[in-house]
């Protein structure tokens, strides 16, 4: 029985690590998110799970949705809007350069 408990504990820990990794990656991809925001969000999730003993999926649900909610809560609206505009410009330029390359055969 002890080996079964160890395997279950290891599987649970691996799942928690996967959830946290996905959460961090998705959070970092949100507009306006910087290192400080990621660190604060991870600290919040880790502290909650340590206090309650809950798995992050149980406490916060889907890591993608949780990342979006954390970004909305922690990133000032003006900074997020500025980052979205900047990303749109970069995407447009990338598209233009790709089309120009296709035309010239580069």
JSON list of C-alpha atoms in Angstrom, two decimals:
[
{"chain": "A", "resi": 1, "resn": "UNK", "atom": "CA", "xyz": [0.00, 0.00, 0.00]},
{"chain": "A", "resi": 2, "resn": "UNK", "atom": "CA", "xyz": [2.85, 2.42, 0.73]},
{"chain": "A", "resi": 3, "resn": "UNK", "atom": "CA", "xyz": [4.19, 2.15, -2.82]},
{"chain": "A", "resi": 4, "resn": "UNK", "atom": "CA", "xyz": [0.72, 2.86, -4.19]},
{"chain": "A", "resi": 5, "resn": "UNK", "atom": "CA", "xyz": [0.47, 5.96, -2.00]},
{"chain": "A", "resi": 6, "resn": "UNK", "atom": "CA", "xyz": [3.91, 7.10, -3.13]},
{"chain": "A", "resi": 7, "resn": "UNK", "atom": "CA", "xyz": [2.97, 6.65, -6.79]},
{"chain": "A", "resi": 8, "resn": "UNK", "atom": "CA", "xyz": [-0.29, 8.53, -6.28]},
{"chain": "A", "resi": 9, "resn": "UNK", "atom": "CA", "xyz": [1.54, 11.34, -4.50]},
{"chain": "A", "resi": 10, "resn": "UNK", "atom": "CA", "xyz": [4.16, 11.52, -7.24]},
{"chain": "A", "resi": 11, "resn": "UNK", "atom": "CA", "xyz": [1.47, 11.60, -9.93]},
{"chain": "A", "resi": 12, "resn": "UNK", "atom": "CA", "xyz": [-0.39, 14.34, -8.09]},
{"chain": "A", "resi": 13, "resn": "UNK", "atom": "CA", "xyz": [2.82, 16.39, -7.74]},
{"chain": "A", "resi": 14, "resn": "UNK", "atom": "CA", "xyz": [3.62, 15.93, -11.45]},
{"chain": "A", "resi": 15, "resn": "UNK", "atom": "CA", "xyz": [0.11, 17.09, -12.35]},
{"chain": "A", "resi": 16, "resn": "UNK", "atom": "CA", "xyz": [0.49, 20.13, -10.08]},
{"chain": "A", "resi": 17, "resn": "UNK", "atom": "CA", "xyz": [3.80, 20.98, -11.74]},
{"chain": "A", "resi": 18, "resn": "UNK", "atom": "CA", "xyz": [2.21, 20.68, -15.21]},
{"chain": "A", "resi": 19, "resn": "UNK", "atom": "CA", "xyz": [-0.67, 22.92, -14.16]},
{"chain": "A", "resi": 20, "resn": "UNK", "atom": "CA", "xyz": [1.71, 25.55, -12.77]},
{"chain": "A", "resi": 21, "resn": "UNK", "atom": "CA", "xyz": [3.94, 25.45, -15.87]},
{"chain": "A", "resi": 22, "resn": "UNK", "atom": "CA", "xyz": [0.95, 25.88, -18.19]},
{"chain": "A", "resi": 23, "resn": "UNK", "atom": "CA", "xyz": [-0.40, 28.69, -16.00]},
{"chain": "A", "resi": 24, "resn": "UNK", "atom": "CA", "xyz": [2.93, 30.53, -16.07]},
{"chain": "A", "resi": 25, "resn": "UNK", "atom": "CA", "xyz": [3.35, 30.20, -19.84]},
{"chain": "A", "resi": 26, "resn": "UNK", "atom": "CA", "xyz": [-0.21, 31.33, -20.57]},
{"chain": "A", "resi": 27, "resn": "UNK", "atom": "CA", "xyz": [0.12, 34.19, -18.12]},
{"chain": "A", "resi": 28, "resn": "UNK", "atom": "CA", "xyz": [3.38, 35.37, -19.69]},
{"chain": "A", "resi": 29, "resn": "UNK", "atom": "CA", "xyz": [1.62, 35.47, -23.07]},
{"chain": "A", "resi": 30, "resn": "UNK", "atom": "CA", "xyz": [-1.06, 37.89, -21.86]},
{"chain": "A", "resi": 31, "resn": "UNK", "atom": "CA", "xyz": [-0.73, 41.53, -22.98]},
{"chain": "A", "resi": 32, "resn": "UNK", "atom": "CA", "xyz": [1.21, 43.71, -20.56]},
{"chain": "A", "resi": 33, "resn": "UNK", "atom": "CA", "xyz": [2.36, 40.88, -18.32]},
{"chain": "A", "resi": 34, "resn": "UNK", "atom": "CA", "xyz": [5.92, 41.20, -17.06]},
{"chain": "A", "resi": 35, "resn": "UNK", "atom": "CA", "xyz": [8.08, 39.15, -14.70]},
{"chain": "A", "resi": 36, "resn": "UNK", "atom": "CA", "xyz": [6.68, 40.87, -11.60]},
{"chain": "A", "resi": 37, "resn": "UNK", "atom": "CA", "xyz": [3.11, 39.96, -12.58]},
{"chain": "A", "resi": 38, "resn": "UNK", "atom": "CA", "xyz": [4.04, 36.32, -13.18]},
{"chain": "A", "resi": 39, "resn": "UNK", "atom": "CA", "xyz": [5.87, 36.12, -9.85]},
{"chain": "A", "resi": 40, "resn": "UNK", "atom": "CA", "xyz": [2.94, 37.69, -7.97]},
{"chain": "A", "resi": 41, "resn": "UNK", "atom": "CA", "xyz": [0.39, 35.37, -9.59]},
{"chain": "A", "resi": 42, "resn": "UNK", "atom": "CA", "xyz": [2.51, 32.27, -8.89]},
{"chain": "A", "resi": 43, "resn": "UNK", "atom": "CA", "xyz": [2.97, 33.44, -5.30]},
{"chain": "A", "resi": 44, "resn": "UNK", "atom": "CA", "xyz": [-0.80, 33.89, -4.92]},
{"chain": "A", "resi": 45, "resn": "UNK", "atom": "CA", "xyz": [-1.60, 30.43, -6.31]},
{"chain": "A", "resi": 46, "resn": "UNK", "atom": "CA", "xyz": [1.16, 28.73, -4.33]},
{"chain": "A", "resi": 47, "resn": "UNK", "atom": "CA", "xyz": [0.15, 30.41, -1.08]},
{"chain": "A", "resi": 48, "resn": "UNK", "atom": "CA", "xyz": [-3.51, 29.51, -1.54]},
{"chain": "A", "resi": 49, "resn": "UNK", "atom": "CA", "xyz": [-2.71, 25.87, -2.31]},
{"chain": "A", "resi": 50, "resn": "UNK", "atom": "CA", "xyz": [-0.30, 25.64, 0.64]},
{"chain": "A", "resi": 51, "resn": "UNK", "atom": "CA", "xyz": [-2.91, 27.07, 3.02]},
{"chain": "A", "resi": 52, "resn": "UNK", "atom": "CA", "xyz": [-5.82, 24.94, 1.83]},
{"chain": "A", "resi": 53, "resn": "UNK", "atom": "CA", "xyz": [-4.03, 21.82, 0.63]},
{"chain": "A", "resi": 54, "resn": "UNK", "atom": "CA", "xyz": [-5.99, 22.06, -2.61]},
{"chain": "A", "resi": 55, "resn": "UNK", "atom": "CA", "xyz": [-4.62, 21.16, -6.00]},
{"chain": "A", "resi": 56, "resn": "UNK", "atom": "CA", "xyz": [-4.43, 24.28, -8.23]},
{"chain": "A", "resi": 57, "resn": "UNK", "atom": "CA", "xyz": [-6.89, 22.74, -10.72]},
{"chain": "A", "resi": 58, "resn": "UNK", "atom": "CA", "xyz": [-9.41, 22.21, -7.91]},
{"chain": "A", "resi": 59, "resn": "UNK", "atom": "CA", "xyz": [-8.92, 25.71, -6.53]},
{"chain": "A", "resi": 60, "resn": "UNK", "atom": "CA", "xyz": [-8.57, 27.69, -9.77]},
{"chain": "A", "resi": 61, "resn": "UNK", "atom": "CA", "xyz": [-9.82, 25.48, -12.60]},
{"chain": "A", "resi": 62, "resn": "UNK", "atom": "CA", "xyz": [-8.31, 25.60, -16.07]},
{"chain": "A", "resi": 63, "resn": "UNK", "atom": "CA", "xyz": [-4.80, 27.13, -16.08]},
{"chain": "A", "resi": 64, "resn": "UNK", "atom": "CA", "xyz": [-5.51, 29.08, -19.29]},
{"chain": "A", "resi": 65, "resn": "UNK", "atom": "CA", "xyz": [-8.62, 30.73, -17.88]},
{"chain": "A", "resi": 66, "resn": "UNK", "atom": "CA", "xyz": [-6.88, 31.35, -14.57]},
{"chain": "A", "resi": 67, "resn": "UNK", "atom": "CA", "xyz": [-4.00, 33.06, -16.39]},
{"chain": "A", "resi": 68, "resn": "UNK", "atom": "CA", "xyz": [-6.41, 35.37, -18.22]},
{"chain": "A", "resi": 69, "resn": "UNK", "atom": "CA", "xyz": [-8.15, 36.24, -14.96]},
{"chain": "A", "resi": 70, "resn": "UNK", "atom": "CA", "xyz": [-4.87, 36.86, -13.15]},
{"chain": "A", "resi": 71, "resn": "UNK", "atom": "CA", "xyz": [-3.65, 39.14, -15.94]},
{"chain": "A", "resi": 72, "resn": "UNK", "atom": "CA", "xyz": [-6.91, 41.09, -15.86]},
{"chain": "A", "resi": 73, "resn": "UNK", "atom": "CA", "xyz": [-6.54, 41.48, -12.09]},
{"chain": "A", "resi": 74, "resn": "UNK", "atom": "CA", "xyz": [-2.82, 42.29, -11.93]},
{"chain": "A", "resi": 75, "resn": "UNK", "atom": "CA", "xyz": [-2.08, 44.26, -15.12]},
{"chain": "A", "resi": 76, "resn": "UNK", "atom": "CA", "xyz": [-3.24, 47.88, -15.27]},
{"chain": "A", "resi": 77, "resn": "UNK", "atom": "CA", "xyz": [-5.78, 48.34, -18.09]},
{"chain": "A", "resi": 78, "resn": "UNK", "atom": "CA", "xyz": [-3.75, 51.05, -19.86]},
{"chain": "A", "resi": 79, "resn": "UNK", "atom": "CA", "xyz": [-0.62, 48.87, -19.92]},
{"chain": "A", "resi": 80, "resn": "UNK", "atom": "CA", "xyz": [-2.57, 45.90, -21.31]},
{"chain": "A", "resi": 81, "resn": "UNK", "atom": "CA", "xyz": [-4.19, 48.08, -23.99]},
{"chain": "A", "resi": 82, "resn": "UNK", "atom": "CA", "xyz": [-0.80, 49.53, -25.00]},
{"chain": "A", "resi": 83, "resn": "UNK", "atom": "CA", "xyz": [0.67, 46.01, -25.27]},
{"chain": "A", "resi": 84, "resn": "UNK", "atom": "CA", "xyz": [-2.29, 44.84, -27.40]},
{"chain": "A", "resi": 85, "resn": "UNK", "atom": "CA", "xyz": [-1.79, 47.78, -29.78]},
{"chain": "A", "resi": 86, "resn": "UNK", "atom": "CA", "xyz": [1.93, 47.09, -30.00]},
{"chain": "A", "resi": 87, "resn": "UNK", "atom": "CA", "xyz": [1.30, 43.39, -30.67]},
{"chain": "A", "resi": 88, "resn": "UNK", "atom": "CA", "xyz": [-1.16, 44.28, -33.44]},
{"chain": "A", "resi": 89, "resn": "UNK", "atom": "CA", "xyz": [1.44, 46.51, -35.14]},
{"chain": "A", "resi": 90, "resn": "UNK", "atom": "CA", "xyz": [4.10, 43.80, -34.91]},
{"chain": "A", "resi": 91, "resn": "UNK", "atom": "CA", "xyz": [1.68, 41.19, -36.31]},
{"chain": "A", "resi": 92, "resn": "UNK", "atom": "CA", "xyz": [0.76, 43.50, -39.21]},
{"chain": "A", "resi": 93, "resn": "UNK", "atom": "CA", "xyz": [4.40, 44.18, -40.07]},
{"chain": "A", "resi": 94, "resn": "UNK", "atom": "CA", "xyz": [5.20, 40.48, -39.87]},
{"chain": "A", "resi": 95, "resn": "UNK", "atom": "CA", "xyz": [2.36, 39.74, -42.28]},
{"chain": "A", "resi": 96, "resn": "UNK", "atom": "CA", "xyz": [3.51, 42.44, -44.71]},
{"chain": "A", "resi": 97, "resn": "UNK", "atom": "CA", "xyz": [7.10, 41.17, -44.69]},
{"chain": "A", "resi": 98, "resn": "UNK", "atom": "CA", "xyz": [5.92, 37.60, -45.21]},
{"chain": "A", "resi": 99, "resn": "UNK", "atom": "CA", "xyz": [3.78, 38.60, -48.20]},
{"chain": "A", "resi": 100, "resn": "UNK", "atom": "CA", "xyz": [6.63, 40.66, -49.66]},
{"chain": "A", "resi": 101, "resn": "UNK", "atom": "CA", "xyz": [8.94, 37.68, -49.26]},
{"chain": "A", "resi": 102, "resn": "UNK", "atom": "CA", "xyz": [6.42, 35.42, -50.98]},
{"chain": "A", "resi": 103, "resn": "UNK", "atom": "CA", "xyz": [6.11, 37.85, -53.88]},
{"chain": "A", "resi": 104, "resn": "UNK", "atom": "CA", "xyz": [9.86, 38.26, -54.42]},
{"chain": "A", "resi": 105, "resn": "UNK", "atom": "CA", "xyz": [10.52, 34.61, -53.72]},
{"chain": "A", "resi": 106, "resn": "UNK", "atom": "CA", "xyz": [12.76, 35.26, -50.74]}
]
